[in-house]
XYZ file of C-alpha atoms in Angstrom:
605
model
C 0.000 0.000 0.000
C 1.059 3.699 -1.325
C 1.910 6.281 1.713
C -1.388 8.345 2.256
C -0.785 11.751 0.782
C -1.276 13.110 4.617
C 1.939 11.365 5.267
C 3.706 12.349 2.060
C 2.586 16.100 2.899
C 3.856 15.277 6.363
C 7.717 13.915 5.362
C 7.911 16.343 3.099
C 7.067 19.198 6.050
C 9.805 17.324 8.389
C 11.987 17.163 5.289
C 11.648 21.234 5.217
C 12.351 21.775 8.970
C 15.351 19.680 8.927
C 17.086 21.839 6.332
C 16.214 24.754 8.492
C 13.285 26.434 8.112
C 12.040 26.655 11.441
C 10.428 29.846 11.191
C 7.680 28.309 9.440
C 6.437 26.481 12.049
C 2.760 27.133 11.694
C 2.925 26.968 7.697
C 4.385 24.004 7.546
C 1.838 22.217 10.176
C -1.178 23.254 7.815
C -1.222 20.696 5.396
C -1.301 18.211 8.395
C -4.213 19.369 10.098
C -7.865 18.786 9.246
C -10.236 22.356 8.471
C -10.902 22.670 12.104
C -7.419 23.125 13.452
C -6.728 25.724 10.375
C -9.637 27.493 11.599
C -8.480 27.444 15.191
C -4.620 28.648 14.069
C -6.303 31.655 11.825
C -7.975 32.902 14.817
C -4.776 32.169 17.425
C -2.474 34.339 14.910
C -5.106 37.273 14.724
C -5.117 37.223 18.043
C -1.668 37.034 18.770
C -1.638 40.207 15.865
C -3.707 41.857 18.264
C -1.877 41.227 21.385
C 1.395 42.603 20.086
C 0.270 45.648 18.523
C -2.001 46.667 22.125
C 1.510 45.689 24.153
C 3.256 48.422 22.006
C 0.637 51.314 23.008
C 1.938 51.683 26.778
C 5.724 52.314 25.392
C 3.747 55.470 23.484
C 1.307 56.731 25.856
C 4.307 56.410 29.057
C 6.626 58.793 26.451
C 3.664 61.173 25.958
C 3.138 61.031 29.712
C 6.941 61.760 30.297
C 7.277 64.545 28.051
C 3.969 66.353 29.843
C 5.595 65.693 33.153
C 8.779 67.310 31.983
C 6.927 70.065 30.322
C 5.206 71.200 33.330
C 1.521 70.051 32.456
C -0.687 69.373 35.594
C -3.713 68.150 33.990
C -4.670 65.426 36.362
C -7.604 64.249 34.320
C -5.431 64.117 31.328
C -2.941 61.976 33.062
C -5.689 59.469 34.628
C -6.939 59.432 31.254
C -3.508 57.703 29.712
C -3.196 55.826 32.921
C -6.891 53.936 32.148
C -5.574 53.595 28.819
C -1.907 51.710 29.676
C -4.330 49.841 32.165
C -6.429 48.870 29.512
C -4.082 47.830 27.105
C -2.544 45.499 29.874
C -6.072 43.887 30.490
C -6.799 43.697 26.722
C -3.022 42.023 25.862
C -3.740 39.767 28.362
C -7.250 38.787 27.054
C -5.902 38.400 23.710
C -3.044 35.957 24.649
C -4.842 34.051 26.984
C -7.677 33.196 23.881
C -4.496 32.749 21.650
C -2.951 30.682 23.676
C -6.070 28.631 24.029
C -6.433 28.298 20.385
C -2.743 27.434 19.771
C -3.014 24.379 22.432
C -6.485 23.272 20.745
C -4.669 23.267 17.509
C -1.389 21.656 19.112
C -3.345 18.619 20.885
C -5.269 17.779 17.856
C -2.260 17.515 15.860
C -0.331 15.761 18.012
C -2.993 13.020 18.389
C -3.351 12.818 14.217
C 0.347 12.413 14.363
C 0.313 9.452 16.856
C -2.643 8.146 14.888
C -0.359 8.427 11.746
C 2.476 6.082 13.675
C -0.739 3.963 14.815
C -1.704 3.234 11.452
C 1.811 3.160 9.714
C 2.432 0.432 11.947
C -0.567 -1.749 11.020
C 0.874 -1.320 7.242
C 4.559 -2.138 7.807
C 6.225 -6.065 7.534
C 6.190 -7.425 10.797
C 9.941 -8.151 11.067
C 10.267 -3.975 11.718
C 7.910 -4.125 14.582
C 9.310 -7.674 16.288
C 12.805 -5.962 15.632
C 11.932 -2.837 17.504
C 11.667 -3.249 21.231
C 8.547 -1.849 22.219
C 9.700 0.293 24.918
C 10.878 2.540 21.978
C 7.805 2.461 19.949
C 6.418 3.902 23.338
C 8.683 6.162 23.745
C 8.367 8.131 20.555
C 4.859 7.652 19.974
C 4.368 8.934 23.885
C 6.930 10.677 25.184
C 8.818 12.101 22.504
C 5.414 13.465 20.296
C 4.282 15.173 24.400
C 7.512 16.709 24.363
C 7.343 19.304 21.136
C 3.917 20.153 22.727
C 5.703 23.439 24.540
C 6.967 24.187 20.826
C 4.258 24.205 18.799
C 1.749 25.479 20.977
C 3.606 28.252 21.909
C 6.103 29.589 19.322
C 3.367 30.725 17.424
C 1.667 33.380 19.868
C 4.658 33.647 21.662
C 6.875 34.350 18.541
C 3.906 36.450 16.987
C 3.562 38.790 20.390
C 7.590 38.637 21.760
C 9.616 39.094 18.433
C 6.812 42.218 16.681
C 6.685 43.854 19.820
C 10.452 44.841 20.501
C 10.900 45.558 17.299
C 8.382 47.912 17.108
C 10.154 49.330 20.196
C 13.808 48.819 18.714
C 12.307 51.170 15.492
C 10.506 53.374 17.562
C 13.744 53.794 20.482
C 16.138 54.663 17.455
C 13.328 57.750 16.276
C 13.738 58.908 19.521
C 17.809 58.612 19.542
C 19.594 56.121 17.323
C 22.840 56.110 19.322
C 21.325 55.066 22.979
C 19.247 52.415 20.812
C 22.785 50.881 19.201
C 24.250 51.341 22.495
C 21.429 49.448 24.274
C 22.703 47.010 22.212
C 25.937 45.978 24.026
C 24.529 43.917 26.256
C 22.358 41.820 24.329
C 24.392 41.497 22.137
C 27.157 40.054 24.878
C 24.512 38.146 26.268
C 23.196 35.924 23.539
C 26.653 35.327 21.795
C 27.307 33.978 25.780
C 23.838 32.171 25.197
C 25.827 30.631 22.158
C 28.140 28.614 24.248
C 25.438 26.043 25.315
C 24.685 25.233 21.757
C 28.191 23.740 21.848
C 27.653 19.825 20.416
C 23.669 20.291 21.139
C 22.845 17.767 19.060
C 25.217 15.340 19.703
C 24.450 15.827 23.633
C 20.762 15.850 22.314
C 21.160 12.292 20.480
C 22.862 11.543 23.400
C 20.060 12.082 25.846
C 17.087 10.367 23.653
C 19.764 7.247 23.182
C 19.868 6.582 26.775
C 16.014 7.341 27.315
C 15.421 4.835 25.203
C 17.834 2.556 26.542
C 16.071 3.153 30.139
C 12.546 2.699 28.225
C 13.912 -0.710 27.010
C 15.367 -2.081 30.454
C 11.937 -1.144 32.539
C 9.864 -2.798 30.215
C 12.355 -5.512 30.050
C 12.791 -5.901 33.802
C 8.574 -6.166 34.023
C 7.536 -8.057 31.316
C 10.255 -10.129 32.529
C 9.554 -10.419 36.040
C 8.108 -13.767 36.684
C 11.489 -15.368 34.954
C 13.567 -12.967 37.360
C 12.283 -14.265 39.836
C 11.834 -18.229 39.113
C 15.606 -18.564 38.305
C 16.897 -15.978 40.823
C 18.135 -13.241 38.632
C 16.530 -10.279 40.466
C 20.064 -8.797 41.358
C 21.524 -8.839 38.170
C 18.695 -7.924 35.941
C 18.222 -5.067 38.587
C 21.272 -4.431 38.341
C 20.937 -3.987 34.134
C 17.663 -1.519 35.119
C 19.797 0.385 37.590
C 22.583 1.086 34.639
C 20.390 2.101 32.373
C 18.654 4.846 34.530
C 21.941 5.742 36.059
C 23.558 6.536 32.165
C 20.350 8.476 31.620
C 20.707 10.799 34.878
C 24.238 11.376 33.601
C 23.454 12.175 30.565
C 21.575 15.119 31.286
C 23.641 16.102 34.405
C 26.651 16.225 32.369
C 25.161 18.637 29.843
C 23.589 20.492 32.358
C 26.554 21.393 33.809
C 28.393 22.147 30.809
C 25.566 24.866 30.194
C 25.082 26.196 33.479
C 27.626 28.710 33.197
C 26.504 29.974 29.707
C 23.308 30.104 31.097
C 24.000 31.348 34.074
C 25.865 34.549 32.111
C 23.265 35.090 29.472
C 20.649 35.541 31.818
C 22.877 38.156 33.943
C 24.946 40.373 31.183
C 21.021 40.766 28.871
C 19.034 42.320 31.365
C 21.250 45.157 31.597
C 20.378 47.517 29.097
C 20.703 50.365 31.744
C 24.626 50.154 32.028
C 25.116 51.621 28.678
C 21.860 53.631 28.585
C 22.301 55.760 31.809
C 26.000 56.499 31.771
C 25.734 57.526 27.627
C 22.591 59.112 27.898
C 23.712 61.130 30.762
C 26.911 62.181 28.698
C 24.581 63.266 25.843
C 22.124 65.115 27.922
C 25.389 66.816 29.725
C 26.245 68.453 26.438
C 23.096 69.116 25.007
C 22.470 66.648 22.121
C 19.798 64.739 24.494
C 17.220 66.637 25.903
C 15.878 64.888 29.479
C 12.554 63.869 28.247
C 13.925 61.748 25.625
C 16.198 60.590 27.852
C 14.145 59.254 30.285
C 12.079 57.915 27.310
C 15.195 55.976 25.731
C 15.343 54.281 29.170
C 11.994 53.311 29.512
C 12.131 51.492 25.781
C 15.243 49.908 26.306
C 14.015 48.458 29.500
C 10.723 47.203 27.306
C 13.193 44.986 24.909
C 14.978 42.619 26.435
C 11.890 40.143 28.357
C 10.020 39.677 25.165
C 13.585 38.544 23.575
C 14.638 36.333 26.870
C 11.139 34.584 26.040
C 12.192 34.187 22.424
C 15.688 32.802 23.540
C 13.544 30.013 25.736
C 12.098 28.198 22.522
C 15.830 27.881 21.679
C 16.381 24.608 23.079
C 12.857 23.283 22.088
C 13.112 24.195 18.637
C 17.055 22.271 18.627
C 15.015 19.208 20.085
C 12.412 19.354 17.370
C 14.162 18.233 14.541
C 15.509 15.163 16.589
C 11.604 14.574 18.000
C 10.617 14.841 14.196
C 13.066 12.732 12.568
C 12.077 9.808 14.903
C 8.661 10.485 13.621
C 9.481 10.372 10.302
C 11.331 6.850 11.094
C 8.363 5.786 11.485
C 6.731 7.126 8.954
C 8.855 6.324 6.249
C 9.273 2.761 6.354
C 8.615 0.918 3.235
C 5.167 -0.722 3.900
C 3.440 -3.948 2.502
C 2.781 -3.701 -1.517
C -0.814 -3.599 -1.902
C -2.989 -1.419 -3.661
C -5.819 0.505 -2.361
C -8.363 -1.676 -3.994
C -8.306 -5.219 -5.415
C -7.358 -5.535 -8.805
C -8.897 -9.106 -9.517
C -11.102 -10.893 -7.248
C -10.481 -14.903 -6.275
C -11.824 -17.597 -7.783
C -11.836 -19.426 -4.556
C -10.041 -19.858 -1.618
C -6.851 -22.145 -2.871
C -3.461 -21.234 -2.376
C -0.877 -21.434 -4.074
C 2.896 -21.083 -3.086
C 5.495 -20.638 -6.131
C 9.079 -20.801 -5.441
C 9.035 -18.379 -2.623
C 12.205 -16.945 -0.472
C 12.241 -15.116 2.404
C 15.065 -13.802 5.212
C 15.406 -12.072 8.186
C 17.896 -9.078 7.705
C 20.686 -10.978 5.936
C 20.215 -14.340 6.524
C 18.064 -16.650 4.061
C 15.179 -18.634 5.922
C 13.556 -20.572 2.969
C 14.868 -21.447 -0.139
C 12.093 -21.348 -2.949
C 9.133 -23.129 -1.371
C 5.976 -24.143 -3.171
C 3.013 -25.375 -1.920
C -0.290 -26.300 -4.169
C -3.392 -25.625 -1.332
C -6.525 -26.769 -2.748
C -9.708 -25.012 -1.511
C -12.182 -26.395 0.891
C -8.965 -28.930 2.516
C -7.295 -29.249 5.840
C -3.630 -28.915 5.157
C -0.966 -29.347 7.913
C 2.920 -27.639 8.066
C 4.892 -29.952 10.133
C 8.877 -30.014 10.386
C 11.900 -29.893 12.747
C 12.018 -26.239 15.344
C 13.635 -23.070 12.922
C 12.599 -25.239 10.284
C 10.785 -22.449 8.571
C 7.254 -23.784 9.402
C 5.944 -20.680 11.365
C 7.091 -18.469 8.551
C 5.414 -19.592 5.698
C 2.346 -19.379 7.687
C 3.145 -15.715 8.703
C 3.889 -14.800 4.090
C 0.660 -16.667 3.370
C -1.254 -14.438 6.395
C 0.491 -11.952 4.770
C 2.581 -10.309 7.778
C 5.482 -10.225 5.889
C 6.257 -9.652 1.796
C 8.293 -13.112 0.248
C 11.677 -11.615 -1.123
C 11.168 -13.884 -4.504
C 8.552 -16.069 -5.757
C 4.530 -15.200 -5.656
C 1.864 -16.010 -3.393
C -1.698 -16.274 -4.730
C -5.191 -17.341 -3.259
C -7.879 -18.147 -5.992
C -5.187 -17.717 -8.484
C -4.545 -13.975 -7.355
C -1.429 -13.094 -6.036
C -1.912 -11.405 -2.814
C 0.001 -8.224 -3.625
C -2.938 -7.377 -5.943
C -5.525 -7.588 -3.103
C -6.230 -4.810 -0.952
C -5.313 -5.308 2.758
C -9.018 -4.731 3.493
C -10.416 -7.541 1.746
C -7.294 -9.847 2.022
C -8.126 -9.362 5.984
C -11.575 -10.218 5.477
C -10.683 -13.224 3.890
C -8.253 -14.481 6.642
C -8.108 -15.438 10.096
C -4.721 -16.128 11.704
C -4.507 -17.641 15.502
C -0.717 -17.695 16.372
C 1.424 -19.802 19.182
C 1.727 -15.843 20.953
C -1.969 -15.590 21.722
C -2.321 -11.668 22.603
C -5.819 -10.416 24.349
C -6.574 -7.020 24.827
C -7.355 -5.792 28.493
C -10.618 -5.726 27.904
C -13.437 -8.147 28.586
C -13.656 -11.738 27.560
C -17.107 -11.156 25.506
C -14.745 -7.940 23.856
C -11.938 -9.929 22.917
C -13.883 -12.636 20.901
C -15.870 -9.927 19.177
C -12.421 -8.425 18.075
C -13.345 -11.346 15.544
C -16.467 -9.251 14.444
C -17.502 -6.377 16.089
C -20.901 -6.312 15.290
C -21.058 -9.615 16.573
C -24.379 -10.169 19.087
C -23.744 -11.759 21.878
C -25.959 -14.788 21.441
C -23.279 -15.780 18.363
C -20.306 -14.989 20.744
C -22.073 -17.265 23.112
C -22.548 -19.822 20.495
C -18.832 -19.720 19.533
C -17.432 -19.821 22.795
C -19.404 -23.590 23.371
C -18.248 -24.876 20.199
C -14.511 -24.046 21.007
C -14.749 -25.734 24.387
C -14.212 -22.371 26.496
C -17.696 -21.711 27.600
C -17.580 -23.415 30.488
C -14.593 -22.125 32.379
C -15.398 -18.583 31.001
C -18.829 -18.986 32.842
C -16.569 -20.030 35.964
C -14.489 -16.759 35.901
C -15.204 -14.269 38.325
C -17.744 -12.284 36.230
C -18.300 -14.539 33.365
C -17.838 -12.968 29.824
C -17.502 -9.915 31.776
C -14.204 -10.247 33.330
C -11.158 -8.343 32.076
C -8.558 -10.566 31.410
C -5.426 -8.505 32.386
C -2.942 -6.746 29.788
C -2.234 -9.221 27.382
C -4.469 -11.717 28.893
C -2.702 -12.167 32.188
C -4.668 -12.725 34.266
C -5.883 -16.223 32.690
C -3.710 -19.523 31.803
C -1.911 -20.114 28.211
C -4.364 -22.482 27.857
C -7.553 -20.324 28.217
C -6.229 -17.516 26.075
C -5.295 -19.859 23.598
C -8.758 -20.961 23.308
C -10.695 -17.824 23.524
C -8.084 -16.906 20.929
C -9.467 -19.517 18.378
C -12.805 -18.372 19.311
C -12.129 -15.173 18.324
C -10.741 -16.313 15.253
C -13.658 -18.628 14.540
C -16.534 -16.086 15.200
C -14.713 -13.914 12.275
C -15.808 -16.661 9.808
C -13.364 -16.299 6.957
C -12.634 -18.775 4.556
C -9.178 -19.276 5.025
C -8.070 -19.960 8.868
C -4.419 -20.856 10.001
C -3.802 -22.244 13.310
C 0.156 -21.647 14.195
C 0.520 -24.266 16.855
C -2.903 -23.206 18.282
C -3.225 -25.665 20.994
C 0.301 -26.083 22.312
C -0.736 -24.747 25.721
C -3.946 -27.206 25.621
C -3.943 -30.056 28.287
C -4.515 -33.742 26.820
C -8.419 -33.516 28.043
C -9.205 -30.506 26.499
C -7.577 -31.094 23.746
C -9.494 -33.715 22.019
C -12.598 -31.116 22.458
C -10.969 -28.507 20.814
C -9.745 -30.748 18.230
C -12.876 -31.702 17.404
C -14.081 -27.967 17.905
C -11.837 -27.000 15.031
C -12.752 -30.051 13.002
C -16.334 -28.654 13.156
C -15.730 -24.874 12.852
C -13.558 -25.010 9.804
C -16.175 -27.231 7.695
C -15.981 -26.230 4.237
C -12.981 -23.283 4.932
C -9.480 -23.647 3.655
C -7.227 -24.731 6.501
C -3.436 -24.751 7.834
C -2.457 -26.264 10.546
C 1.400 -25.802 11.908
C 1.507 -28.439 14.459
C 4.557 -30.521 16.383
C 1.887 -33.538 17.656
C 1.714 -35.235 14.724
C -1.097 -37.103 15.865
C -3.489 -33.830 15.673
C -2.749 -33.848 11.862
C -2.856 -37.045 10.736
C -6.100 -37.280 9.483
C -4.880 -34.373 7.336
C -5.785 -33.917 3.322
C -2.417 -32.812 2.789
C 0.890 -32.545 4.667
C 3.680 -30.455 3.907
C 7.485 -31.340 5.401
C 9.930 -28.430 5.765
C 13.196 -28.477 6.619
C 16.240 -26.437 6.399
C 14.062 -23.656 4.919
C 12.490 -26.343 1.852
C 9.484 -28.435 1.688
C 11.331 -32.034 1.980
C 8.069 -33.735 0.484
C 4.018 -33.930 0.977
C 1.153 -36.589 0.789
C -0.842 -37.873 3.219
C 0.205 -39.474 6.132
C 0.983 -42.857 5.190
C 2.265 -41.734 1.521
C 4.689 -39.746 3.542
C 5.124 -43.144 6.055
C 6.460 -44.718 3.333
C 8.846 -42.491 1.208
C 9.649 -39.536 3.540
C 12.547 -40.516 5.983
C 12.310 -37.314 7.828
C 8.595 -37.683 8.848
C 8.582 -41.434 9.618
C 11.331 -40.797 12.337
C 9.605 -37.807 13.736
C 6.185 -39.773 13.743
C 8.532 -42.357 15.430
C 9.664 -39.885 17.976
C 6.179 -38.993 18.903
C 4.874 -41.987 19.529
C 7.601 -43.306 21.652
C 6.974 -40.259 23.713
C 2.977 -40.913 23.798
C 3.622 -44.582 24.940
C 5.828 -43.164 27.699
C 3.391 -40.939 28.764
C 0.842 -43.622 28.858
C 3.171 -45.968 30.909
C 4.039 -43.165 33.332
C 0.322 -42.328 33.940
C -0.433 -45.928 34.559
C 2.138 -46.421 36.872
C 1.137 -43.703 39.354
């Protein structure tokens, strides 16, 4: 499937800030927000018009006030008049950045969830090998963590760019009308200041990269360390996997003390040298009004504007660090964002026949190592057909091309004579259902998790499904029947249950091809047999595949395939295969030696 053109739109934006352009912050968001948000920015950047131009009218009205003063004018009303005025205009800025400010966040928060909604449904589209190869601590990170933290950017750089950078240099233009050498002077120390300011954007970005390296690292070692827990503790590890968790969070503390330190002093001298305007302004200005050229109202006006410049520019100099953060946030975005998805178009070009399958010299690897060697299969429609073979001999991921979770690197796979890369994801999915060995329920209900089969399914047919895959009965016997949450992932019930409610959920989506990846391998001997027969019942009339390592589950089998070393060895029935294919008559061998000394074991107690 093509990148939407939202997404294109979007890398291209990213593209555009990482060369530079960061003072198109709000221009370059547009084409990534919906109508509303545009809306919501229009009014923020009136707004934030508005608030700059009323934060320039005090500077006038206090230099008209000034000059009266000095002139000798005792017109009290005159001067209460200008005071309700500078009043005003305080109350009014204020007014006008607070709504801006509002808007600016609305806009932020709704772009910042499309964006995470972008990564949400990226990942749904990309080969499965990226998202089993990234640990999921980082995926949470980013998508989390990193998007929250260019929140502070983008909601305010607009309205505080729009109100902090106009208004002093309104005032800069207006202070050198009044006298242009106090207003070059006034200069000095800002000028001292912010090259100081300079010294903490020494190696930013590798300190930066730095930083978001070991947060990740950290993410990776807590969710490690928990999802881990239960080993920890069975074998005894606690103090050195602890120990791996402590590391990690112990690099990541130094990694921003360290640069915190190196910028403290910078810091620490930017923010004293700027504020002083006054130690050029007074001494100068006193010198010029000494010998004339300055007259003492426009002195006292001069220091009144050059007190006005430097907060507004100290706010400014804030966003510096965010904004050298945002391409780094961004770019880890557009990791995301730009990986090379599944080819499928956005609508079927030919529709099956029926629901056969058919495997033609297909090869696949992980990274740079080959994992099947041109592997064909013939799957006739309507038939149970089993995968069987020796562990990493390639059976699990053959069943992962055909479910289409990964693309085959050579070779074509096609259903009804098809080949899946012309089918839309969509209907391909519709057409499907795939119950893996790592059964994964939501923590939500049990009734919830078998609809994720069908949504719209009642509950009388979830019912119905659940007795026909053997789980009604201890479902009934959970705490709160279907109702009961079953824990992230499905915790808090056995590998057994979720396994089953698993097929159930697979079964109530009804499609007409279903492949079972060693679906009952957590299944006790007594249940088994029910579930068996379950299956046997459920899949009536559907194309099947069955990966299984009891061979006695597939026996009875129309058709079963042998892999190893990456290639199908042979395939037949189970006694064809008896009787030319070495490979399968010793693992048949195996297994029932193992049966018959489970069945002498059990007799014997």
């Amino acid at each position: 499937m093509r990148i939407s053109e939202n997404e294109q739109v979007f890398a291209q934006d990213i593209r555009r800030r990482k060369s530079g352009r960061k003072k198109e912050i709000s221009g370059e968001l547009g084409p990534h927000m919906g109508g509303a948000e545009e809306v919501i920015l229009c009014v923020e950047r009136h707004f934030g018009g508005y608030q700059c131009s009323i934060q320039i009218v005090p500077y006038f009205i206090i230099a008209d006030v000034v000059r009266m003063f000095l002139d000798g004018d005792k017109d009290l009303r005159e001067y209460m008049l200008k005071a309700l005025i500078i009043a005003g205009s305080f109350i009014l800025a204020e007014l006008c950045h607070s709504v801006s400010t509002a808007c600016s966040h609305k806009a932020t928060f709704n772009v910042l969830a499309n964006i995470r909604k972008s990564c949400c449904d990226k990942l749904a589209r990309v080969p499965l090998g990226y998202v089993k190869d990234t640990p999921s601590g980082s995926f949470k990170n980013i998508m989390v963590e990193r998007i929250d933290s260019i929140e502070t950017t983008l909601a305010h750089v607009v309205p505080e760019f729009t109100s902090n950078l106009l208004a002093p240099i309104i005032v800069i233009v207006y202070f050198f009308m009044v006298d242009w050498r106090l207003a070059l002077f006034s200069f000095i120390p800002i000028v001292v200041g912010f090259v100081t300011y300079m010294g903490m954007m020494i190696d930013f970005q590798e300190n930066y990269n730095r930083t978001v390296e070991k947060t990740k690292a950290l993410n990776d070692a807590a969710v490690e360390y928990i999802d881990g827990i239960e080993v920890i503790k069975a074998f005894g590890k606690t103090e050195s996997s602890y120990a791996k968790f402590t590391k990690a969070a112990k690099e990541n503390a130094d990694s921003y003390i360290n640069w915190m330190k190196k910028c403290s002093f910078f810091q620490a001298a930017m923010f004293v040298i700027t504020p002083y305007t006054l130690a050029t302004v007074l001494p100068i200005g006193a010198h010029y009004v000494s010998n004339g050229s300055l007259t003492t109202a426009d002195f006292v006006v001069c220091i009144i504007l050059s007190l006005g410049i430097v907060g507004p520019l100290l706010t400014i100099g804030s966003y510096t660090d965010d904004l050298g953060k945002l391409s780094t946030v961004i770019g880890e975005v557009t990791g995301i964002l730009e990986q090379p998805e599944l080819v499928r178009p956005e609508h079927t070009k030919a529709q099956p026949k029926d629901n056969g399958i058919k495997v033609t010299d297909i090869t696949f690897g992980y990274h740079d190592k080959e994992i099947l060697h041109g592997v064909s299969m013939d799957i006739k429609a309507g038939t149970v057909n089993a995968i069987v073979g020796p562990s990493g001999s390639g059976k699990s991921t053959i069943a992962k091309l055909i479910a289409s979770l990964w693309d085959v690197n050579s070779g074509s796979i096609e259903i009804g004579g098809v080949d899946i890369k012309d089918i839309a994801l969509t209907d391909f999915n519709d057409r499907l259902a795939y119950v893996s060995q790592d059964n994964y329920l939501f923590n939500e209900t049990v009734r919830d998790n078998i609809r994720q089969g069908r949504p719209d399914a009642t509950d009388a047919e979830a019912f119905e499904v659940a007795r026909k895959s053997g789980c009604y009965d201890f479902i009934m016997n959970l705490e709160n029947g279907f109702d009961t949450v079953v824990g992230g992932a499905g915790g808090h019930l056995s590998g057994g249950e979720r396994q089953r409610i698993s097929i159930a959920r697979a079964m109530l989506k009804d499609a007409p091809i279903v492949i079972l990846d060693e679906a009952t391998a957590y299944t006790d001997p007594e249940n088994e047999a029910i579930l068996q027969s379950s299956i046997a019942k459920l899949v009536a009339g559907k194309t099947l595949i069955v990966i299984a390592h009891r061979l006695s589950t597939i026996k009875d089998a129309d058709q079963i395939f042998v892999v190893n070393a990456g290639n199908v060895e042979a395939h037949g029935t189970h006694e064809e295969l008896l009787s030319k294919c070495t490979l399968y008559r010793d693992m048949w061998q195996a297994h029932i030696s193992v049966k018959d000394t489970a069945g002498d074991e059990k007799e014997g107690e």
